[in-house]
Coordinates of C-alpha atoms and ligand atoms in Angstrom, one line a residue:
X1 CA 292.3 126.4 -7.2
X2 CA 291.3 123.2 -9.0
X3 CA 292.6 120.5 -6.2
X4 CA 291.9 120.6 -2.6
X5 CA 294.1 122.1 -0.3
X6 CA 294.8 122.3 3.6
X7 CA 296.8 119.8 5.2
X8 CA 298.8 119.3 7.9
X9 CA 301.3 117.0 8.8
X10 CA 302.2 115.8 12.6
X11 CA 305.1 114.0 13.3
X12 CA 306.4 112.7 16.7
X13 CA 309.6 110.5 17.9
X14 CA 310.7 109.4 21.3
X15 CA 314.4 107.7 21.3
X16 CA 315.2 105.0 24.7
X17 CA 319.0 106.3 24.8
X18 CA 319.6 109.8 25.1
X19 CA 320.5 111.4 21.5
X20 CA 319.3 114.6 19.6
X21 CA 316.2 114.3 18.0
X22 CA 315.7 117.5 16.4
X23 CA 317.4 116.2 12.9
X24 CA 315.1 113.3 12.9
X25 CA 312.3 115.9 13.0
X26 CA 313.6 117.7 10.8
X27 CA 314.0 114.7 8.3
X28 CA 310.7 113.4 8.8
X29 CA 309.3 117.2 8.3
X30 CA 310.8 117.6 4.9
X31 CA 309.3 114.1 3.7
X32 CA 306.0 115.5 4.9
X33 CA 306.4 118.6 3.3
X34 CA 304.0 118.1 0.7
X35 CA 301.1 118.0 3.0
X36 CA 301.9 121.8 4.0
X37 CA 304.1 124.4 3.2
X38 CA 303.1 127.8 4.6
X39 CA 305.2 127.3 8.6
X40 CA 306.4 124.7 10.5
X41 CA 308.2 123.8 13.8
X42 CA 309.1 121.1 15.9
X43 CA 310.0 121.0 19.9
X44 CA 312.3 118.9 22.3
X45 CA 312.4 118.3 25.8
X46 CA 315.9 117.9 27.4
X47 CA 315.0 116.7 30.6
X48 CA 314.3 120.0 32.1
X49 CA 311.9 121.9 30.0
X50 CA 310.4 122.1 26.2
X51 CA 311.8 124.2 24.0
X52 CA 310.1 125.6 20.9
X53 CA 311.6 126.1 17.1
X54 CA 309.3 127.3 14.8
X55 CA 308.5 129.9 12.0
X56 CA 306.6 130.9 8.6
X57 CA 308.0 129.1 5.4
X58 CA 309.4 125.9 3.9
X59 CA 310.9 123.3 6.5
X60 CA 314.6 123.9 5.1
X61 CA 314.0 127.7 5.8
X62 CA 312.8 127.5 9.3
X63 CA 314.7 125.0 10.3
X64 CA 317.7 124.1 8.1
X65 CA 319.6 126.7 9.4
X66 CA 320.2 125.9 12.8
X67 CA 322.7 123.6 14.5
X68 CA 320.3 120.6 14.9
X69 CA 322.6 118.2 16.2
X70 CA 323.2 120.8 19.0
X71 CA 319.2 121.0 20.4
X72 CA 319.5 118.5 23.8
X73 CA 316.7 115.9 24.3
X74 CA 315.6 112.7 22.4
X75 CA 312.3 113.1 22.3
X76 CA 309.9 115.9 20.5
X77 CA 307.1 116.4 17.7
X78 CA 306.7 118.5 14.7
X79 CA 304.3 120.3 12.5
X80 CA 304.2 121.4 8.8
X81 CA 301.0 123.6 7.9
X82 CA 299.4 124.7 5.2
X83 CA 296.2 126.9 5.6
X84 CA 294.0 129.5 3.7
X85 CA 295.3 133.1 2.7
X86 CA 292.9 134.4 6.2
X87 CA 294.9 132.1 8.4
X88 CA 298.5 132.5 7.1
X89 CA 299.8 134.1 10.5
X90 CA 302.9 133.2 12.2
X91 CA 301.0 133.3 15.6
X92 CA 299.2 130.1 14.4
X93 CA 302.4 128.2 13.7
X94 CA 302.6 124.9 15.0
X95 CA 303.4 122.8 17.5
X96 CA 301.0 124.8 19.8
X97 CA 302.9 125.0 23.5
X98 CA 301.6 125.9 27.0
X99 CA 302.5 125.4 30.6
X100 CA 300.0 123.1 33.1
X101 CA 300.9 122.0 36.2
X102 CA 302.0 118.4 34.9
X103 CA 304.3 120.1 33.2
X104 CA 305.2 121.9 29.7
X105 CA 302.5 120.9 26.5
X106 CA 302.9 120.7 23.0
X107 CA 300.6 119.7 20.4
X108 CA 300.7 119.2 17.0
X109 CA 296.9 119.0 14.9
X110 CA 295.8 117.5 11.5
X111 CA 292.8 117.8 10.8
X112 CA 289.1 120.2 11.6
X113 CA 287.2 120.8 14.9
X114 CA 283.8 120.9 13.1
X115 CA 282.3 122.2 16.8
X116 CA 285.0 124.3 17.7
X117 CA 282.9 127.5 17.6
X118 CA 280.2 126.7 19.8
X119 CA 282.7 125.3 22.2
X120 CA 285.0 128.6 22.4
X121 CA 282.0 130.7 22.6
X122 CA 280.8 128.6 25.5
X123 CA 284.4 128.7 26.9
X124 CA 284.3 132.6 26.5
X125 CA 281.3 132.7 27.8
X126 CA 283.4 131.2 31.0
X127 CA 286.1 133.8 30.9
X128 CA 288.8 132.3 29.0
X129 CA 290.7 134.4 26.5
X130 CA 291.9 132.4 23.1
X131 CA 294.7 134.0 21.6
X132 CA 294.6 132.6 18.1
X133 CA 291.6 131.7 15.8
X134 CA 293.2 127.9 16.3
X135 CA 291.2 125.1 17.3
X136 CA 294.6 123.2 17.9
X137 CA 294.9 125.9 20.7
X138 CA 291.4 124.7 21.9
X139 CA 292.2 121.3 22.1
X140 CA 295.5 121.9 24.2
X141 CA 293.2 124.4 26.2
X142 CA 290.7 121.6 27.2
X143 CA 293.4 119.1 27.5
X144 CA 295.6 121.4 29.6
X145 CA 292.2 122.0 31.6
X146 CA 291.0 118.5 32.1
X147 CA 294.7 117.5 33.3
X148 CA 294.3 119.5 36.2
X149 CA 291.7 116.5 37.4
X150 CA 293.1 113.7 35.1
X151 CA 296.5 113.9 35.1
X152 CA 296.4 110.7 32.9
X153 CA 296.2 111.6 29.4
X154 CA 294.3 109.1 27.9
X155 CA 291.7 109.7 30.9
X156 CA 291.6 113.7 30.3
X157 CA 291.8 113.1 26.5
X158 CA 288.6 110.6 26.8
X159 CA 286.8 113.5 28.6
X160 CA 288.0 116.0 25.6
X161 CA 286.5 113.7 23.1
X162 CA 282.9 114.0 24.2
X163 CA 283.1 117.5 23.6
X164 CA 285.0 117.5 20.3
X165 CA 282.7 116.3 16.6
X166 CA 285.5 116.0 13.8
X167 CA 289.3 115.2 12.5
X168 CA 292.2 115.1 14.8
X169 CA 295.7 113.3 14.1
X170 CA 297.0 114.8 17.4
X171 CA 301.1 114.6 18.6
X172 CA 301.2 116.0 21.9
X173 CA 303.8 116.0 23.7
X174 CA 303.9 116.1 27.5
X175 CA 307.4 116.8 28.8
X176 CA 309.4 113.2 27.7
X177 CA 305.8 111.8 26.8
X178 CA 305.2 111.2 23.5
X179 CA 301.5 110.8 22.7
X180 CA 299.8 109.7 19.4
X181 CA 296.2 110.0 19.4
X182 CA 293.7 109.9 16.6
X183 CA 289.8 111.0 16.1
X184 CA 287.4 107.9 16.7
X185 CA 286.4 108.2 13.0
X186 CA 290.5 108.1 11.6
X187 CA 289.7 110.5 9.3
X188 CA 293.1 112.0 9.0
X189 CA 296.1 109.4 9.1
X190 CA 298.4 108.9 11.4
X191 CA 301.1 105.9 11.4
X192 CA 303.3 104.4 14.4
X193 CA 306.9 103.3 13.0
X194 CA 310.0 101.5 14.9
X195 CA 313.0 103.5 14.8
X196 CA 316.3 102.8 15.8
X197 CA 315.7 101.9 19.6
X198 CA 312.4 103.4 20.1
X199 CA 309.3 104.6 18.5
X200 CA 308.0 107.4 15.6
X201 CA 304.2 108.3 14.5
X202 CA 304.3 110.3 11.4
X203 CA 301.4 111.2 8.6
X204 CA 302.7 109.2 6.7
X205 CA 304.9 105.9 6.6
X206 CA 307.0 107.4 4.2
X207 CA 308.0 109.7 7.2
X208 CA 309.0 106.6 8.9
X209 CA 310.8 104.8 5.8
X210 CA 312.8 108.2 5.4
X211 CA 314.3 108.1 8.6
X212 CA 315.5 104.4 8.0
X213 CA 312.7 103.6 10.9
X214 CA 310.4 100.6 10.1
X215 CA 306.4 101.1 9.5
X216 CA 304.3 99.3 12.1
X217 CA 300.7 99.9 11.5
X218 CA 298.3 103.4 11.8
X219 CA 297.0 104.3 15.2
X220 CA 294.2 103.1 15.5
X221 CA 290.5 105.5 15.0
X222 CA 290.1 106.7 19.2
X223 CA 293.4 105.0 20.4
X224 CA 296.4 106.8 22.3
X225 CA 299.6 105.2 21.9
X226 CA 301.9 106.9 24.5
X227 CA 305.8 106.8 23.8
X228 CA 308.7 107.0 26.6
X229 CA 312.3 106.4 26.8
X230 CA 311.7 103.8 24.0
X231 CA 308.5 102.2 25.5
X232 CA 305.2 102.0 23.9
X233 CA 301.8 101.9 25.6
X234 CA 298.3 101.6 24.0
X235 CA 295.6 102.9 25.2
X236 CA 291.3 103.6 24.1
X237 CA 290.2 106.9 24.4
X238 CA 286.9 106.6 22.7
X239 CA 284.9 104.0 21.2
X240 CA 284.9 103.8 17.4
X241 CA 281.9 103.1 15.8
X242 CA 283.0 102.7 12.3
X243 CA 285.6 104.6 10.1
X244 CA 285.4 107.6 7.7
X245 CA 289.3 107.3 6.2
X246 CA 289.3 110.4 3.8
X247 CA 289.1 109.0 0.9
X248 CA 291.4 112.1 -0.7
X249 CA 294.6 110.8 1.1
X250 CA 294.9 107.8 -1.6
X251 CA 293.6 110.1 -4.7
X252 CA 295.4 112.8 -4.1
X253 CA 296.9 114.3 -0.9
X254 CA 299.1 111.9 0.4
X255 CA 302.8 110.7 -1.4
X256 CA 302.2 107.6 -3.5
X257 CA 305.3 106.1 -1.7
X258 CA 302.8 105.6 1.1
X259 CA 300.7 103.4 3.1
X260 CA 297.6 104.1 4.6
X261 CA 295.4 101.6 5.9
X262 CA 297.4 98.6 4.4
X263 CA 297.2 100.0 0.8
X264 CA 299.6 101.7 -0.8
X265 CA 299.2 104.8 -2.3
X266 CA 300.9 104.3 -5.8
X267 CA 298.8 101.0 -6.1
X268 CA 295.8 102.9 -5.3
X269 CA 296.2 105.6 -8.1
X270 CA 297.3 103.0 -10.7
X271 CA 294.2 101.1 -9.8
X272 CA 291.4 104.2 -10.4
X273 CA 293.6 104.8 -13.7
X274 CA 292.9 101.0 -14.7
X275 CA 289.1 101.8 -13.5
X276 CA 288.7 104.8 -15.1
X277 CA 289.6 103.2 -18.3
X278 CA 287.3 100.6 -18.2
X279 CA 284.6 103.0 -17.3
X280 CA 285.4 106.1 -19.8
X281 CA 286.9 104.0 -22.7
X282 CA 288.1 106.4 -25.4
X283 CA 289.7 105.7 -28.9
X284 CA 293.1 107.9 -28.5
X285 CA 296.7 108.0 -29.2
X286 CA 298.9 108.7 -25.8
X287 CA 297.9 109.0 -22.6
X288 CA 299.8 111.5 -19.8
X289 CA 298.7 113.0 -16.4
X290 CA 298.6 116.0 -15.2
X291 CA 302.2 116.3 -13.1
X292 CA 303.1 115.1 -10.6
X293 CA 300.0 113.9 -8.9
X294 CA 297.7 112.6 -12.2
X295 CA 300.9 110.5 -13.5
X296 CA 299.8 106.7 -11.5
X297 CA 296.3 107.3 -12.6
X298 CA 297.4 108.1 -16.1
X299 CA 299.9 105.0 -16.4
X300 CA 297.3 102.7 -15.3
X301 CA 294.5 104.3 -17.9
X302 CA 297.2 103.2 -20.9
X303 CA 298.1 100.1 -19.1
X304 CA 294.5 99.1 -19.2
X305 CA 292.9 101.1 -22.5
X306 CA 296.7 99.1 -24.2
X307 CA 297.1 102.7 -25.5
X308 CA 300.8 105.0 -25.1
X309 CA 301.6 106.3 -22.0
X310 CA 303.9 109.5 -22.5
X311 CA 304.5 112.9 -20.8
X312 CA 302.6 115.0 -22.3
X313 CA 302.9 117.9 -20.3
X314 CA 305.7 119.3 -18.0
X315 CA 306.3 121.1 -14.8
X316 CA 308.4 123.9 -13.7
X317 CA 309.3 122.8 -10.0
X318 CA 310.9 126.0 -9.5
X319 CA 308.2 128.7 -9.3
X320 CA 307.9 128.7 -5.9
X321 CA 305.1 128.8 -3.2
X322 CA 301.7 129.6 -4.3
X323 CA 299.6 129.4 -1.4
X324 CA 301.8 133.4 -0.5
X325 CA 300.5 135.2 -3.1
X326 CA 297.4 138.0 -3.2
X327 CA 294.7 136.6 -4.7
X328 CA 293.1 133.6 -6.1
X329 CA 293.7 135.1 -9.5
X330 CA 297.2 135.0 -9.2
X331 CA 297.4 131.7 -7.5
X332 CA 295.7 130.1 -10.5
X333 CA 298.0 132.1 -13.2
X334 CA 300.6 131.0 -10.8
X335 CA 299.8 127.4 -11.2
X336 CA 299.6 127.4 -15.3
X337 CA 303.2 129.3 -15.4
X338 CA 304.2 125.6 -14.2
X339 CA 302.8 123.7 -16.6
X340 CA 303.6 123.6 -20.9
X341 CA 303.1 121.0 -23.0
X342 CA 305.6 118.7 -24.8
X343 CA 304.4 119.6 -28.5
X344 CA 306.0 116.3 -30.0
X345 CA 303.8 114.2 -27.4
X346 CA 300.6 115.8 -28.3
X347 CA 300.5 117.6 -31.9
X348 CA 298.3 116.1 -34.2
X349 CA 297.5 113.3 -31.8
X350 CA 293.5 112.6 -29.9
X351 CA 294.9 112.7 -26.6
X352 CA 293.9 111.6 -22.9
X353 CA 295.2 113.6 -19.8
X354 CA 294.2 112.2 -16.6
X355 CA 294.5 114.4 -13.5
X356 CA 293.6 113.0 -9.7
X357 CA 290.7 115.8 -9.2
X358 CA 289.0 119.0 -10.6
X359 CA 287.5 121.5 -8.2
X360 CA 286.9 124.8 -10.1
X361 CA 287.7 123.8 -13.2
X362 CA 289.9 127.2 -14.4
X363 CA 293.5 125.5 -14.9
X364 CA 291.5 122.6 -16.4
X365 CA 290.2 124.8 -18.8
X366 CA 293.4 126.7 -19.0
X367 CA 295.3 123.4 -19.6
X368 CA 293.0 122.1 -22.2
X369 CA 293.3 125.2 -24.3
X370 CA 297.2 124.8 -24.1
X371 CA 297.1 121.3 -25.2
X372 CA 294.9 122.7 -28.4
X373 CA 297.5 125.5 -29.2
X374 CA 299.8 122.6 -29.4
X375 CA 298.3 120.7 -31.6
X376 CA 296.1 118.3 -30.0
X377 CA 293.7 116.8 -32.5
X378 CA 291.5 116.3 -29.7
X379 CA 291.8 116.8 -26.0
X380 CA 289.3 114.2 -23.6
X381 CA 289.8 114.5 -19.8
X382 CA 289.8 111.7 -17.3
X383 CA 289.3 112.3 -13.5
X384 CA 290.6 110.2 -10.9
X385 CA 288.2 110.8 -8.1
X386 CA 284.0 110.7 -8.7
X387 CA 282.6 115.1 -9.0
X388 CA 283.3 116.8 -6.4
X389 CA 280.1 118.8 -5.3
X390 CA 280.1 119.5 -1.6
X391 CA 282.3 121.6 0.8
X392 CA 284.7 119.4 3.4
X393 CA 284.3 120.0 7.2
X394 CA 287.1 118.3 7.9
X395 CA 290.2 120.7 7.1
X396 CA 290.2 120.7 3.3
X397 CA 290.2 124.2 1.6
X398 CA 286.6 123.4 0.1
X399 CA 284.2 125.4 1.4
X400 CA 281.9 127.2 -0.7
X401 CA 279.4 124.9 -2.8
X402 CA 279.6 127.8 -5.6
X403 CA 282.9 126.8 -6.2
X404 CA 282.3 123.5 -7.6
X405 CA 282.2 122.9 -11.2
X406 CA 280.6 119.5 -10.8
X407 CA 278.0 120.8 -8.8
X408 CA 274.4 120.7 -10.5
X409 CA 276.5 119.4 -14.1
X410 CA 276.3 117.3 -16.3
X411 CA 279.5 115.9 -17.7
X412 CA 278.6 116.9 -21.5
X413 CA 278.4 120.3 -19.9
X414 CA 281.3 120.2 -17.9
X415 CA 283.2 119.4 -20.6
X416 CA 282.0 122.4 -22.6
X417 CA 283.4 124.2 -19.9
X418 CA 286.8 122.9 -19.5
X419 CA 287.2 122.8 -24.0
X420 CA 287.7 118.9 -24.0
X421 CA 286.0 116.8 -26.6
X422 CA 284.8 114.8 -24.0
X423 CA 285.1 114.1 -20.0
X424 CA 284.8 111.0 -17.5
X425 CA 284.9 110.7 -14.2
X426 CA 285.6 107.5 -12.0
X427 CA 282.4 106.4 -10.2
X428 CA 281.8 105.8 -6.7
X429 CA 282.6 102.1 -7.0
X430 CA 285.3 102.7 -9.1
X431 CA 286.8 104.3 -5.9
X432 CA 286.2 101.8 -3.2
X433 CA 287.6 98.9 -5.7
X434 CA 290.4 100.6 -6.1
X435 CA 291.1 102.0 -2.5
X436 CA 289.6 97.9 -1.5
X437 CA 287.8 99.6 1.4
X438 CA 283.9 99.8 1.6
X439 CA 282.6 103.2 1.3
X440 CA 281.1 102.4 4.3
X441 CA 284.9 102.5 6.0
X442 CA 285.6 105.8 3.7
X443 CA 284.6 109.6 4.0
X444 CA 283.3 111.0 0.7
X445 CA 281.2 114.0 2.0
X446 CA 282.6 116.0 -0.9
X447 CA 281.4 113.4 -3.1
X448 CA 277.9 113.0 -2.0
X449 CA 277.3 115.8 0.7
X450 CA 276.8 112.9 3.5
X451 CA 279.0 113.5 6.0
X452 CA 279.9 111.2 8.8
X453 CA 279.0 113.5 11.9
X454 CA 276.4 116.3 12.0
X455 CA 278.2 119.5 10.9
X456 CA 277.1 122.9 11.5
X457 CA 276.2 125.2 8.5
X458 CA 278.3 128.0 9.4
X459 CA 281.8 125.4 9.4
X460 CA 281.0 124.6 5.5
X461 CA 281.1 128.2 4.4
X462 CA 283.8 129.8 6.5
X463 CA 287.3 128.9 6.9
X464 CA 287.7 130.7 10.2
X465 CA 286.4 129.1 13.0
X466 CA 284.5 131.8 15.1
Ligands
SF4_1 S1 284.9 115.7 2.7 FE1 286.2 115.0 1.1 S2 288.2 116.0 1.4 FE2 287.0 116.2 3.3 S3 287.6 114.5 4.6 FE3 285.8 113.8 3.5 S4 286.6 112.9 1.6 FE4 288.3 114.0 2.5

């Protein structure tokens, strides 16, 4: 692996007139696929109950096949998932449902319970029996249980929150309630769009723009924004005290068509490549990033060094899903079978690929050494994110602080590593210029091993939760 992965996306829409809202889910699921491709599933509530659709693979698999349009009910929420090989299991599929006495639950979850050990085992303890390894099936647990008292869900979902440390975008749907509801901190994003005669959240805005809907603004860190029959109410479940925005979502995880916090995404990336130009300038011929996701940062490193901009190396879009294959050997092999170099873009030329991240450094290297077999003169490596060097609590498939090729390196010998003549990495205030955030407002624990809540050793070295 040398990028972070593990993300969700959430997506929820409640229309005012009745219509069928499964196709809108649908929709907004495929534009959010790139945040998670292992299961997905949405549900709808036609008045009378909640039904579930849901399954393991791409969104057009599990759900392309049925007769959307047919599903009753014009309101309902949807997940796309992505996780680790140990928790690929079709019994932690998403939206996560369950029956309370205020009716039929669903929940949707983006995002890490850094806690969520210590609280089943305490639960456990009590006598309840958790069926998954989830902690999205906590969180609907504790919710379900604190509605017993609290039938209100900002009320019960305030009470929830002093027991839970760590990232939740949260849809939840409670029969033709919509709810929105994001962690105190915002680490995850989560953004509330205008559509058609009522209202959307999404992961993403591009969800939103998709679906001919119009952006709004992101829920707010420790706000619940309830949707019904085309109505919208805010409410404060928690206090925040100050932000931790992962910093990731602009670098890397999120589409560049985008906007998180006010900034768009594209903008962002074109920004560090600008940066990271004027920080790691480099006599060279063309410039080209590593596809899809190093291409912004690459255009704005030529924009800014006044050097060629090509594509220098392609992908083969058709491989298919990595994260289902048996080992982390094979998913790396996996991931080099998709790239090749364009040898008239790079042979006898000093070149500069840019890519967004490097984790473990093995495709890096891997990539390098193609670029040589090519005919690169010489190969120099520009990173759009500072060295990563510290596992993420927070629902990122970083856990282990062996894995890091940063970690405890310099960058000479980094690049001796990797095969490039030389390496440069954007610097911390290289980042929050070019996200225009203080770092202050950002979360870069895997930047700096400071994270914004107290985490528990045994979450940063295991990807199960108990
Ligand atoms: S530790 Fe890194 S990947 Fe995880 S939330 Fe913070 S910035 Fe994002």
């Amino acid at each position: 692996m040398d990028r972070p992965q593990d993300k969700c996306g959430v997506v929820g829409i409640s229309f005012g007139r009745k219509r069928s809202v499964a196709p809108f889910l649908y929709n907004a699921l495929r534009a959010l696929q790139h945040r998670g491709q292992e299961s997905c599933g949405i549900t709808v509530y036609d008045g009378k109950e909640l039904t579930l659709h849901s399954g393991m693979g791409y969104v057009h698999e599990v759900l392309g096949k049925k007769e959307l349009k047919d599903i009753e009910g014009s309101c309902g929420i949807g997940h796309t998932r992505y996780s680790t090989t140990g928790g690929s299991r079709a019994r932690n599929v998403q939206p996560f449902v369950g029956s309370t006495d205020v009716g039929d639950l669903a929940l949707g979850h983006n995002g890490d319970i850094v806690n969520a050990c210590e609280i089943m085992q305490d639960r456990q303890a009590r006598g309840w029996a958790f069926l998954t390894s989830s902690d999205t099936e906590l969180i609907l647990r504790l919710l379900a249980n604190e509605l017993v008292d609290n039938p209100e869900v900002p009320k019960a979902m305030a009470i929830v929150a002093k027991r839970l440390r760590g990232a939740y975008s949260l849809c939840l749907q409670v029969g033709e309630s919509i709810y929105g509801i994001r962690d105190p901190l915002g680490i995850r994003p989560l953004h509330l769009g205008h559509i058609e005669d009522g209202y959307m959240f999404a992961s993403e805005s591009v969800a939103i723009d998709t679906l001919g809907g119009d952006p709004i603004r992101d829920v707010e860190p420790g706000e619940v924004v309830e949707l019904r029959k085309g109505r919208l109410t805010s409410h404060r479940f928690a206090k925040s005290k100050g932000t931790a925005h992962c910093m990731f979502e602009w670098v890397y995880f999120a589409r560049p068509d985008s906007i998180i916090e006010g900034s768009e995404v594209y903008k962002v990336r074109q920004k560090i490549g600008r940066i990271l130009a004027r920080e790691h300038p480099i006599e060279a011929d063309v410039a080209f990033g590593v596809p899809d996701s190093g291409r912004a940062h690459a255009l704005g490193y030529a924009t800014e060094a006044g050097i060629e901009y090509d594509e220098g190396m392609m992908k083969n879009r058709y491989v298919g899903r990595t994260f289902i294959l048996p080992s982390q050997r094979t998913r790396e092999s996996d991931t080099l079978a998709k790239l090749n170099p364009i040898k008239s873009v790079v042979s006898g030329k000093k070149v500069v690929m840019v890519d967004d991240s490097i984790v473990r450094g093995t495709t890096m290297r891997r990539s390098v050494k193609m670029l040589r077999r090519a005919g690169a003169e010489e190969v120099h490596v520009r990173i759009g994110v500072p060295h990563i060097i510290a596992p993420c609590p927070f629902g990122i498939d970083m856990k282990t602080r062996d894995q890091f090729l940063a970690r405890g390196r310099t960058d000479e010998e980094i690049s001796k590593i990797i095969g490039a003549d030389s390496v440069g990495y954007l610097s911390l205030p290289g980042l929050e210029e070019a996200i225009g955030l203080p770092l202050e407002r950002l979360c870069c624990g895997c930047l700096t091993e400071e994270y914004a809540l107290d985490i528990p050793e045994g979450h940063l070295s295991d990807n199960t939760i108990c």
